[in-house]
Coordinates of C-alpha atoms and ligand atoms in Angstrom, one line a residue:
M1 CA 11.4 -4.5 24.9
E2 CA 10.7 -0.8 24.2
N3 CA 12.4 2.2 22.7
E4 CA 11.2 5.3 20.8
I5 CA 11.2 3.6 17.4
L6 CA 9.5 0.5 18.6
K7 CA 6.8 2.6 20.3
A8 CA 6.2 4.7 17.2
L9 CA 6.0 1.6 15.0
S10 CA 3.5 0.1 17.3
A11 CA 1.4 3.2 17.7
R12 CA 1.1 4.0 14.0
K13 CA -2.3 3.5 12.5
S14 CA -4.0 4.4 9.3
V15 CA -5.5 7.9 9.1
R16 CA -8.4 8.5 6.8
V17 CA -9.8 11.8 8.0
F18 CA -7.5 14.9 7.9
T19 CA -7.6 18.3 9.5
D20 CA -7.3 21.4 7.2
R21 CA -3.6 21.8 8.3
P22 CA -1.5 21.6 5.2
V23 CA 1.7 19.5 4.9
T24 CA 4.4 22.1 4.4
A25 CA 7.1 22.0 1.7
E26 CA 9.7 21.2 4.3
E27 CA 7.7 18.3 5.7
R28 CA 7.0 17.0 2.2
A29 CA 10.8 17.1 1.5
A30 CA 11.6 15.2 4.7
I31 CA 9.1 12.5 3.9
L32 CA 10.5 12.1 0.4
K33 CA 14.1 12.1 1.6
A34 CA 13.2 9.3 4.0
A35 CA 11.6 7.3 1.2
F36 CA 14.8 7.6 -0.9
Q37 CA 16.9 6.3 2.0
A38 CA 15.0 3.0 2.2
P39 CA 16.8 -0.2 1.3
T40 CA 16.6 -0.6 -2.5
A41 CA 17.7 -3.6 -4.6
G42 CA 21.2 -3.0 -6.0
N43 CA 20.8 0.7 -5.0
Q44 CA 18.7 1.1 -8.1
Q45 CA 15.6 2.8 -6.7
L46 CA 13.3 0.9 -9.0
Y47 CA 10.4 3.4 -8.5
T48 CA 9.1 6.7 -9.6
I49 CA 6.9 8.7 -7.2
L50 CA 4.1 10.9 -8.5
D51 CA 3.3 13.8 -6.3
I52 CA -0.4 14.5 -7.1
T53 CA -1.0 18.2 -6.7
D54 CA -3.7 18.7 -9.3
Q55 CA -7.1 18.6 -7.5
A56 CA -9.0 17.3 -10.5
L57 CA -6.5 14.4 -10.8
K58 CA -6.9 13.6 -7.1
E59 CA -10.7 13.5 -7.7
R60 CA -10.1 11.2 -10.7
L61 CA -8.0 8.9 -8.5
T62 CA -10.8 8.9 -5.9
D63 CA -13.1 7.5 -8.6
L64 CA -10.6 5.0 -10.0
C65 CA -9.6 3.7 -6.5
D66 CA -13.0 2.3 -5.5
H67 CA -14.5 5.8 -4.8
Q68 CA -12.8 6.5 -1.6
P69 CA -13.5 10.2 -1.0
F70 CA -10.8 10.9 1.6
I71 CA -8.2 10.6 -1.2
A72 CA -9.4 13.9 -2.7
K73 CA -9.3 15.5 0.7
A74 CA -5.7 14.6 1.5
P75 CA -3.2 17.4 1.7
L76 CA -0.4 15.2 0.3
C77 CA -1.0 12.3 -2.1
L78 CA 1.9 10.2 -3.5
V79 CA 1.7 7.4 -6.0
F80 CA 4.6 4.9 -5.8
L81 CA 5.2 3.4 -9.2
A82 CA 7.3 0.2 -9.8
D83 CA 9.6 1.5 -12.5
C84 CA 11.1 -1.1 -14.7
R85 CA 11.9 1.4 -17.4
R86 CA 14.5 3.8 -16.1
W87 CA 17.4 1.4 -16.0
P88 CA 16.8 -0.3 -19.4
R89 CA 16.5 3.2 -21.0
A90 CA 19.8 4.2 -19.3
Y91 CA 21.4 0.9 -20.5
R92 CA 20.4 1.8 -24.1
A93 CA 21.6 5.4 -23.7
A94 CA 25.0 3.9 -22.5
G95 CA 25.2 1.9 -25.7
V96 CA 24.1 -1.5 -24.4
E97 CA 22.6 -3.2 -27.5
N98 CA 19.3 -4.8 -27.0
P99 CA 19.1 -5.1 -23.2
R100 CA 16.6 -7.9 -22.4
K101 CA 12.9 -7.0 -21.9
P102 CA 11.9 -6.6 -18.3
G103 CA 10.3 -9.8 -16.9
P104 CA 8.1 -10.8 -14.0
G105 CA 11.1 -11.0 -11.7
D106 CA 12.0 -7.4 -12.5
L107 CA 8.4 -6.3 -11.8
L108 CA 8.2 -8.2 -8.4
L109 CA 11.5 -6.7 -7.3
A110 CA 10.4 -3.2 -8.3
M111 CA 7.1 -3.6 -6.5
A112 CA 9.0 -4.5 -3.3
D113 CA 11.4 -1.6 -3.8
A114 CA 8.5 0.9 -4.3
C115 CA 6.6 -0.4 -1.3
I116 CA 9.6 -0.4 1.0
A117 CA 10.3 3.3 0.0
A118 CA 6.6 4.0 0.7
Q119 CA 6.8 2.5 4.2
N120 CA 9.8 4.7 5.0
A121 CA 7.6 7.7 3.9
V122 CA 4.9 6.5 6.3
T123 CA 7.3 6.2 9.2
A124 CA 8.9 9.6 8.5
A125 CA 5.4 11.2 8.3
E126 CA 4.4 9.6 11.6
S127 CA 7.5 11.0 13.3
L128 CA 6.3 14.5 12.2
G129 CA 2.8 13.9 13.6
I130 CA 1.4 13.4 10.0
G131 CA -0.9 10.4 9.5
S132 CA -1.1 8.3 6.3
C133 CA -3.1 5.6 4.6
Y134 CA -2.2 3.2 1.8
I135 CA -4.5 2.9 -1.1
G136 CA -4.1 -0.5 -2.7
D137 CA -6.9 0.1 -5.1
V138 CA -4.5 2.1 -7.2
L139 CA -3.8 -1.2 -9.0
E140 CA -7.4 -1.2 -10.4
N141 CA -8.7 0.1 -13.7
A142 CA -5.3 -0.3 -15.5
E143 CA -6.5 1.3 -18.8
Q144 CA -7.9 4.5 -17.2
M145 CA -5.1 4.7 -14.7
R146 CA -2.5 4.5 -17.4
Q147 CA -4.3 7.3 -19.2
A148 CA -4.8 9.5 -16.1
L149 CA -1.2 9.2 -14.9
A150 CA 0.5 8.9 -18.4
L151 CA 2.0 5.6 -17.5
P152 CA 4.2 4.0 -20.2
A153 CA 4.9 0.2 -20.5
H154 CA 6.8 -1.4 -17.7
V155 CA 5.7 1.2 -15.1
V156 CA 3.1 -0.1 -12.7
P157 CA 1.4 1.5 -9.7
A158 CA 2.6 -0.3 -6.5
C159 CA 0.7 1.7 -4.0
M160 CA -0.7 5.1 -3.3
L161 CA -0.3 7.0 0.0
V162 CA -2.4 9.8 1.3
F163 CA -1.0 12.0 4.1
G164 CA -2.4 14.7 6.4
Y165 CA -2.8 15.7 10.0
P166 CA -5.2 13.4 11.8
T167 CA -8.4 14.7 13.3
E168 CA -8.9 14.1 17.0
Q169 CA -11.4 11.3 16.3
Q170 CA -8.7 9.6 14.2
Q171 CA -6.1 10.0 16.9
N172 CA -8.4 8.4 19.4
R173 CA -9.6 5.6 17.2
P174 CA -8.4 2.2 18.5
K175 CA -5.9 0.4 16.2
P176 CA -7.1 -2.9 14.7
V177 CA -5.7 -5.9 16.6
R178 CA -3.1 -8.1 14.9
F179 CA -2.6 -11.9 14.9
R180 CA -0.3 -13.2 17.6
E181 CA 3.1 -14.4 16.6
E182 CA 2.3 -18.1 16.4
A183 CA -0.3 -17.4 13.8
V184 CA 2.1 -15.8 11.3
V185 CA 5.6 -17.1 12.1
C186 CA 6.7 -20.6 11.2
E187 CA 10.1 -22.0 12.0
N188 CA 12.2 -22.8 8.9
T189 CA 9.5 -24.1 6.6
Y190 CA 5.9 -23.3 5.8
R191 CA 3.1 -25.1 7.6
D192 CA -0.6 -24.7 7.1
R193 CA -2.5 -23.8 10.3
T194 CA -5.1 -26.5 11.2
E195 CA -8.7 -25.4 11.0
A196 CA -8.9 -25.4 14.8
E197 CA -5.8 -23.2 14.9
L198 CA -7.3 -20.8 12.3
R199 CA -10.4 -20.5 14.4
E200 CA -8.3 -19.7 17.5
D201 CA -6.1 -17.3 15.6
F202 CA -9.0 -15.3 14.3
T203 CA -11.0 -15.4 17.5
L204 CA -8.0 -14.1 19.6
R205 CA -7.5 -11.4 17.0
G206 CA -11.2 -10.6 17.3
A207 CA -10.9 -10.2 21.0
G208 CA -12.5 -6.9 22.0
V209 CA -15.1 -7.3 19.3
P210 CA -18.3 -8.1 21.2
E211 CA -19.6 -11.6 20.4
F212 CA -17.0 -12.4 17.7
D213 CA -18.3 -15.2 15.6
F214 CA -15.7 -16.9 13.3
D215 CA -18.1 -18.2 10.7
R216 CA -20.2 -15.0 10.4
Y217 CA -17.1 -12.7 10.4
L218 CA -15.2 -14.7 7.7
Q219 CA -18.3 -15.1 5.5
A220 CA -19.0 -11.4 5.7
F221 CA -15.3 -10.4 5.1
C222 CA -15.0 -12.7 2.1
N223 CA -18.0 -11.1 0.5
R224 CA -16.9 -7.6 1.4
K225 CA -13.2 -7.9 0.4
Y226 CA -11.9 -11.1 -1.2
D227 CA -14.9 -11.9 -3.4
S228 CA -15.9 -8.3 -4.0
D229 CA -16.2 -6.4 -7.2
F230 CA -13.2 -4.3 -6.4
S231 CA -11.0 -7.3 -5.7
R232 CA -12.0 -9.0 -8.9
E233 CA -11.3 -5.8 -10.7
M234 CA -7.9 -5.6 -9.1
S235 CA -6.9 -9.0 -10.4
R236 CA -8.2 -8.2 -13.9
S237 CA -6.4 -4.9 -14.0
A238 CA -3.1 -6.4 -12.6
A239 CA -3.2 -9.0 -15.5
V240 CA -3.3 -6.0 -17.9
Y241 CA 0.0 -4.6 -16.5
L242 CA 1.5 -8.1 -16.3
K243 CA 1.1 -8.5 -20.1
D244 CA 4.1 -6.2 -20.6
F245 CA 6.3 -8.5 -18.6
T246 CA 5.6 -11.9 -20.2
Ligands
FMN1 C1 -1.2 -2.7 0.6 C2 -2.3 -1.9 1.4 C3 -3.4 -1.5 0.7 C4 -4.4 -0.7 1.5 N1 -5.4 -0.2 0.8 C5 -6.3 0.6 1.5 C6 -7.4 1.2 0.8 O1 -7.5 1.1 -0.4 N2 -8.2 2.0 1.6 C7 -8.1 2.1 2.9 O2 -8.9 2.8 3.5 N3 -7.1 1.5 3.6 C8 -6.2 0.7 2.9 N4 -5.1 0.2 3.6 C9 -5.0 0.3 5.0 C10 -5.4 -0.9 5.8 O3 -6.8 -1.1 5.7 C11 -4.9 -0.8 7.2 O4 -3.5 -0.8 7.2 C12 -5.4 -2.0 8.1 O5 -6.8 -2.0 8.2 C13 -4.7 -2.0 9.4 O6 -5.0 -0.8 10.1 P1 -3.9 0.1 10.6 O7 -3.0 0.6 9.4 O8 -4.6 1.3 11.2 O9 -3.0 -0.6 11.6 C14 -4.2 -0.6 2.9 C15 -3.0 -1.0 3.5 C16 -2.1 -1.7 2.7 C17 -0.8 -2.2 3.4

């Protein structure tokens, strides 16, 4: 099955190198408007979006987000914050006495809300020919991030997005292959893939990579991503934010 939206969703890929062409105020407004129109729990919009316009702050974010230099070069940079503060403050302003403290459920819901809004922004940008890339590392270095972005309690970075027009090289870069449906969809209840199925899932996904070797690939990926310093830092840092919610 194919239509314009399905085609666009399929063609989208992350863009990490941008041309000098700026994102105009009109384009920025359209991207933000699309974000606001995303589904949102109870129509609460449990997020705040920081539009990072200060170049020194973009450079600081580059450092705090595992030193990814393309962040500082992005014409548009938005940080999506899970905001569990706006509604309790409004409850208090409205005379509600002692509304309960935000808990882990509130945070998880706000994280989902913020990321769903972010994905609308990605799709809107794509429709304008503007590429984007998520930066998950925004969850790292909680103490410095809180200071850099003036984050109060109960406000947690959910994701960061950088936007810009893709260079030709980025436009022509092949999109990474996904798992096939059987590898990620279970009927009704969860079922672990067998080891043989896992090997097959990863090997099929690796199709196109010359001489894909399951063991070598997974060992290297684990070292580079899952067991890496940045990944350990992300978990440490997330626990700092979580303290507010327990
Ligand atoms: C939650 C999340 C965090 C991500 N963080 C980063 C990041 O810090 N740096 C980066 O270069 N790409 C990041 N990405 C982009 C992924 O690497 C990319 O989506 C993936 O490799 C698939 O490629 P594609 O988006 O081109 O299809 C992130 C994506 C998501 C959804």
